[in-house]
Coordinates of N, CA and C in Angstrom, one line a residue:
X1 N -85.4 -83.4 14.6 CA -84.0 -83.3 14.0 C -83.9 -82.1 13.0
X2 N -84.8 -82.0 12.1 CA -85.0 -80.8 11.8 C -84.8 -79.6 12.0
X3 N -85.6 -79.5 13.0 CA -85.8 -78.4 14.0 C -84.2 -77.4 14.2
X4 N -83.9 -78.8 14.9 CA -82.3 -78.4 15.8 C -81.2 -78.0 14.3
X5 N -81.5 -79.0 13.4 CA -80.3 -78.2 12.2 C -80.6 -77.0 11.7
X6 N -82.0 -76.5 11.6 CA -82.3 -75.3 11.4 C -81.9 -74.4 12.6
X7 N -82.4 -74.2 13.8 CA -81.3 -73.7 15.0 C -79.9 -73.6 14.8
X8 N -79.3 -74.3 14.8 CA -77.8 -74.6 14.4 C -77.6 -73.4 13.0
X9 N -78.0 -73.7 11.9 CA -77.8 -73.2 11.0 C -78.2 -71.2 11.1
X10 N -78.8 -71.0 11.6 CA -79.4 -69.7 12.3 C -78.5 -69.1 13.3
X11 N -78.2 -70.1 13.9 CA -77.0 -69.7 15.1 C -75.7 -69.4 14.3
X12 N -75.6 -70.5 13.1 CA -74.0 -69.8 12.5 C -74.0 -68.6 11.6
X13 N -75.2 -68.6 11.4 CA -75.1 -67.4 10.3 C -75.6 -65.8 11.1
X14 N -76.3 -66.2 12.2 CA -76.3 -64.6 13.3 C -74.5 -64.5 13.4
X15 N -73.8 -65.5 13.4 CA -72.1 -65.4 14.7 C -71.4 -64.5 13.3
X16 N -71.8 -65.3 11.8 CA -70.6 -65.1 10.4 C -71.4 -63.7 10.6
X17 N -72.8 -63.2 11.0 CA -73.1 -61.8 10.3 C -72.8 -61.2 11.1
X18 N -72.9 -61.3 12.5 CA -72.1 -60.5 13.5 C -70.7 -60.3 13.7
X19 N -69.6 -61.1 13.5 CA -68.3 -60.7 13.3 C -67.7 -59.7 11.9
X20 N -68.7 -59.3 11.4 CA -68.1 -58.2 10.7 C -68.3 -57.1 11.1
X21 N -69.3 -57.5 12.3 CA -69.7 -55.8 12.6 C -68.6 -55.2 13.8
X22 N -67.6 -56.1 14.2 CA -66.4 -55.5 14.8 C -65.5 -54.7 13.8
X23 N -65.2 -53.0 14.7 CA -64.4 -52.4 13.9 C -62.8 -52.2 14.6
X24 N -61.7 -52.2 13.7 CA -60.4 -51.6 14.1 C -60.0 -50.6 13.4
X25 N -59.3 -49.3 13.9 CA -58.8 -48.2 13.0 C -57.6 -47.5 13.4
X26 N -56.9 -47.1 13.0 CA -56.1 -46.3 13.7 C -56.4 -45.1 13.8
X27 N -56.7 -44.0 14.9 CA -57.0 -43.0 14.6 C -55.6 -41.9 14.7
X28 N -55.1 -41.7 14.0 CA -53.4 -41.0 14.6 C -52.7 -41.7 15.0
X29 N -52.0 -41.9 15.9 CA -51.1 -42.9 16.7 C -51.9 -43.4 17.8
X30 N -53.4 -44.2 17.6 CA -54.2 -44.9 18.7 C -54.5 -45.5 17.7
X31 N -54.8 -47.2 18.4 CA -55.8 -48.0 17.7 C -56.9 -48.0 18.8
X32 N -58.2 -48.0 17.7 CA -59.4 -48.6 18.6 C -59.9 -49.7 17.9
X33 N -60.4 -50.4 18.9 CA -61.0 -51.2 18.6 C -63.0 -51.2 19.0
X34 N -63.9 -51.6 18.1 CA -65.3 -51.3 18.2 C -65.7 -52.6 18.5
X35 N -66.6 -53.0 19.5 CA -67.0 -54.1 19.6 C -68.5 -53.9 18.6
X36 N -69.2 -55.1 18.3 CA -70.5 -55.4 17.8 C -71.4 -54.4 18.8
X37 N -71.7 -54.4 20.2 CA -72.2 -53.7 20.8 C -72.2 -52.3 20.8
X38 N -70.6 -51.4 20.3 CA -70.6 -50.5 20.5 C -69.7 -49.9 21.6
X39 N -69.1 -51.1 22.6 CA -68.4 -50.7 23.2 C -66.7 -50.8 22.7
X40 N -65.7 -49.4 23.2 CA -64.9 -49.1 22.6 C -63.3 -49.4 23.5
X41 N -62.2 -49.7 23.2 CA -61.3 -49.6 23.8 C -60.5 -48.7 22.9
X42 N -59.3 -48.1 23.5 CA -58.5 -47.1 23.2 C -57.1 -47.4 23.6
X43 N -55.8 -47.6 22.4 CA -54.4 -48.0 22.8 C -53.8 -47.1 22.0
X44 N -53.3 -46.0 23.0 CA -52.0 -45.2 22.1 C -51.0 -46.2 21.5
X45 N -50.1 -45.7 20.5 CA -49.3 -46.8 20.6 C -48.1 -46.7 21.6
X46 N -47.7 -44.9 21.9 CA -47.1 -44.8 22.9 C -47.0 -45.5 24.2
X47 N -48.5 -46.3 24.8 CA -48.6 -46.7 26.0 C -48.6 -48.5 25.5
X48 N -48.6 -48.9 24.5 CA -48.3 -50.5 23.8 C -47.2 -51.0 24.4
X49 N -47.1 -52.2 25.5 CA -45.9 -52.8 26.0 C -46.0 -54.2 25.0
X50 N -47.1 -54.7 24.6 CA -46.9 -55.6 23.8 C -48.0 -56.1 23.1
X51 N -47.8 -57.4 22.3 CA -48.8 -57.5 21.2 C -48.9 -59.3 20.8
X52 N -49.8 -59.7 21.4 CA -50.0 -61.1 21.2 C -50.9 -61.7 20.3
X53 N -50.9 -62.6 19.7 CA -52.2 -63.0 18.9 C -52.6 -64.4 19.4
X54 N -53.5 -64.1 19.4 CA -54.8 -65.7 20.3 C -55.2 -66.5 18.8
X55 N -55.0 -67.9 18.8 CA -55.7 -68.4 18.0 C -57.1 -69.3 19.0
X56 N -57.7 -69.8 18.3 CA -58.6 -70.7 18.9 C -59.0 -71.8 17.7
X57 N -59.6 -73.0 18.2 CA -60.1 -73.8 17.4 C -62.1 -73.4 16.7
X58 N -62.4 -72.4 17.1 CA -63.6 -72.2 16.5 C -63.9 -71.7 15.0
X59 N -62.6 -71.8 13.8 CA -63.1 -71.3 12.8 C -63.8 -72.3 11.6
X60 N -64.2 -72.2 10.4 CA -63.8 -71.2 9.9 C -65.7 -70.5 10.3
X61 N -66.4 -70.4 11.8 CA -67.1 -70.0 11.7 C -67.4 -68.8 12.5
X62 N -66.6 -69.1 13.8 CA -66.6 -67.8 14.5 C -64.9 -67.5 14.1
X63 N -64.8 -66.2 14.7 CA -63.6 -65.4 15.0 C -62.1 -66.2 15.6
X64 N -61.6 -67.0 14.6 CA -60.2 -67.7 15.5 C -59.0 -67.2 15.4
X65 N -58.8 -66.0 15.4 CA -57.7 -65.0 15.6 C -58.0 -63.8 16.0
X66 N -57.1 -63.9 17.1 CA -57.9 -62.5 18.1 C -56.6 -61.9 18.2
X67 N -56.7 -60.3 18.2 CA -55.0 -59.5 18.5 C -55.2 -58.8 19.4
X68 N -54.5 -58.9 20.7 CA -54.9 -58.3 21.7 C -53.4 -57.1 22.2
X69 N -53.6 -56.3 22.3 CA -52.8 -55.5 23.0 C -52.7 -55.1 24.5
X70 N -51.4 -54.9 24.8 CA -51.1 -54.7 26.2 C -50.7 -53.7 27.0
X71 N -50.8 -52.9 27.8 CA -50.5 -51.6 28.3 C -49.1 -52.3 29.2
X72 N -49.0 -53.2 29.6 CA -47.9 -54.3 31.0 C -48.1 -55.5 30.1
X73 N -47.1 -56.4 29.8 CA -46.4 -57.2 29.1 C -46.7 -58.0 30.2
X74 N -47.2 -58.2 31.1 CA -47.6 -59.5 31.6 C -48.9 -59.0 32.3
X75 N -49.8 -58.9 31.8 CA -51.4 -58.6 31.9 C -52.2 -58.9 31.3
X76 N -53.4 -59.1 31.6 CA -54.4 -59.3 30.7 C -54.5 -58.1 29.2
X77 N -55.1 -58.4 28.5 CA -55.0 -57.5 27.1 C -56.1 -56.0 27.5
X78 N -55.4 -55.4 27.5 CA -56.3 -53.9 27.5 C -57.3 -53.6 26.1
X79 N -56.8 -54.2 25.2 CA -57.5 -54.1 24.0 C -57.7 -55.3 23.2
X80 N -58.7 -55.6 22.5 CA -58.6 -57.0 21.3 C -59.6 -56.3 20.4
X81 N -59.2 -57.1 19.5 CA -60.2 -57.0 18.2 C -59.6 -58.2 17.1
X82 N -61.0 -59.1 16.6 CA -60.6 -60.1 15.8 C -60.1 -59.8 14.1
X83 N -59.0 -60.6 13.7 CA -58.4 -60.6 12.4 C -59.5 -60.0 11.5
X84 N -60.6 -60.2 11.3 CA -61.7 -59.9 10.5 C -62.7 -58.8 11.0
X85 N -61.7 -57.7 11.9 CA -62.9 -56.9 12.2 C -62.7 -56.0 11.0
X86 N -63.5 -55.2 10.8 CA -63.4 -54.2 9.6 C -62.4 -53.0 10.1
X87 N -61.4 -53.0 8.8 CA -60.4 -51.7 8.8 C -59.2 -52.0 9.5
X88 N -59.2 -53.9 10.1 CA -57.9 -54.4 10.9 C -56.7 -54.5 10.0
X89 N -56.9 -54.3 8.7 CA -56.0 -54.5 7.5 C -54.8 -53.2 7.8
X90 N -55.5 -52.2 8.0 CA -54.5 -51.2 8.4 C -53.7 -51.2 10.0
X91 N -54.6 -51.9 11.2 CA -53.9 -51.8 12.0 C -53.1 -52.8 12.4
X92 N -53.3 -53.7 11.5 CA -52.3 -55.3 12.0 C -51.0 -54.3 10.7
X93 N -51.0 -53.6 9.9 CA -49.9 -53.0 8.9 C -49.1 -52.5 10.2
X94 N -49.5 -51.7 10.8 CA -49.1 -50.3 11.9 C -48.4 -51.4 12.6
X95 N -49.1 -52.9 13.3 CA -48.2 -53.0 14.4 C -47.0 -54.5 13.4
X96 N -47.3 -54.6 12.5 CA -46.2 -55.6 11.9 C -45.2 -54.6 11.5
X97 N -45.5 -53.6 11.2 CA -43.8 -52.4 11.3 C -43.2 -51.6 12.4
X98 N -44.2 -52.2 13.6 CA -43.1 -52.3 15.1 C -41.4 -52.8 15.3
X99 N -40.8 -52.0 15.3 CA -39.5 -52.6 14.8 C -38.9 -54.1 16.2
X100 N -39.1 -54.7 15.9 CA -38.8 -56.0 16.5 C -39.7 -56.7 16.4
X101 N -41.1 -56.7 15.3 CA -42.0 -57.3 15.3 C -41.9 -59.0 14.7
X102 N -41.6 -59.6 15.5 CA -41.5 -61.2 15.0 C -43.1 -61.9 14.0
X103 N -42.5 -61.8 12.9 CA -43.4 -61.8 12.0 C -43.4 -63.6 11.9
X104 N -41.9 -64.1 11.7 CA -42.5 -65.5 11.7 C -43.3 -66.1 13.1
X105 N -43.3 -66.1 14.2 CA -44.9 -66.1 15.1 C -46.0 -65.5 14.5
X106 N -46.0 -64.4 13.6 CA -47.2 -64.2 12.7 C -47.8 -64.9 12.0
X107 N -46.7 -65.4 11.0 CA -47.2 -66.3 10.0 C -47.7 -67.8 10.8
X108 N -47.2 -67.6 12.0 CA -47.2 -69.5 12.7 C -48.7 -69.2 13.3
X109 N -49.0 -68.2 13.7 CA -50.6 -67.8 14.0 C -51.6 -67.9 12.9
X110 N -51.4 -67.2 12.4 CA -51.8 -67.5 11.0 C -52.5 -68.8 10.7
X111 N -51.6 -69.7 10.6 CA -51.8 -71.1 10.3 C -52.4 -71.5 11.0
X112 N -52.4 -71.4 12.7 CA -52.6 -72.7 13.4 C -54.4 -72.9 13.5
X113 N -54.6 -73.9 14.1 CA -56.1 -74.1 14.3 C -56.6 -74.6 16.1
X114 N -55.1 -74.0 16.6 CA -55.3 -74.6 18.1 C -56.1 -73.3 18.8
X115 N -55.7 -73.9 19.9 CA -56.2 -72.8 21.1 C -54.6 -72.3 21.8
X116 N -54.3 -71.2 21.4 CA -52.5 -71.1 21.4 C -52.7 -69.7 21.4
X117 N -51.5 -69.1 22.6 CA -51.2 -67.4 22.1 C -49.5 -67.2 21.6
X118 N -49.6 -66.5 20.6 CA -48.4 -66.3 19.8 C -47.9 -64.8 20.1
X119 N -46.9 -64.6 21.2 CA -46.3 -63.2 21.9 C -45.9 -62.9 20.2
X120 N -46.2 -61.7 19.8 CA -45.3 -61.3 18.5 C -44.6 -60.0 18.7
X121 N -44.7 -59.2 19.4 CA -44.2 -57.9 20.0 C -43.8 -57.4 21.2
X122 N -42.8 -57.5 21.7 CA -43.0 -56.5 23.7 C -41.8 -55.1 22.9
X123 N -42.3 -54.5 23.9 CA -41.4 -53.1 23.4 C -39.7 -53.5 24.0
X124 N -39.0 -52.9 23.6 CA -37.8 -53.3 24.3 C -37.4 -52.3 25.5
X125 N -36.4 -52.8 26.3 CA -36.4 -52.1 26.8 C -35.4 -51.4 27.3
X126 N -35.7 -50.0 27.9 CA -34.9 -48.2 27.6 C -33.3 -48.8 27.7
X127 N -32.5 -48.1 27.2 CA -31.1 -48.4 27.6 C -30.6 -47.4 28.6

């Protein structure tokens, strides 16, 4: 019994010391996103059709807000990085002053503790 709570407790604290090592930044008008690994995705904002945020029921240990970006508004996310990656402070700024950015779905993400995606942005479209 032991044993296994020691496991367990080793397991949460590799996941809490590993989720800081995801980075977000904006570099100019691109966000990237850095995984733990090192691998990298790249979103002009130019090419941003839209902007959803994932909750999940895994906190407050792993990562339960995830913001994923989209190149096609009905596609899988070309980019994510979790609420708590380092430097997301500035890039969740950049896309909450998307002009049509539905902030109250923000704050309702925010809150929740389900497993739910909250559409908060699609670009509109050309007239």
């Amino acid at each position: 019994m032991t044993f296994r709570i020691l496991t367990w407790l080793r397991r949460r604290a590799t996941a809490i010391r590993n989720r800081w090592r995801w980075q977000a930044r904006l570099d100019g008008e691109t966000i990237i996103a850095i995984q733990p690994g090192g691998d990298s995705c790249r979103m002009p904002m130019a090419d941003l059709q839209a902007v959803v945020i994932e909750t999940n029921d895994t906190g407050p240990f792993g990562d339960d807000c995830w913001w994923q970006l989209h190149r096609h508004a009905s596609s899988v996310p070309d980019c994510v990085f979790p609420q708590s990656a380092i430097g997301s402070e500035a890039v969740v700024q950049a896309l909450a002053a998307l002009p049509g950015f539905d902030h109250m779905a923000m704050l309702m993400a925010m809150g929740s503790t389900e497993n739910v995606r909250f559409p908060v942005w699609t670009r509109p479209l050309a007239e």
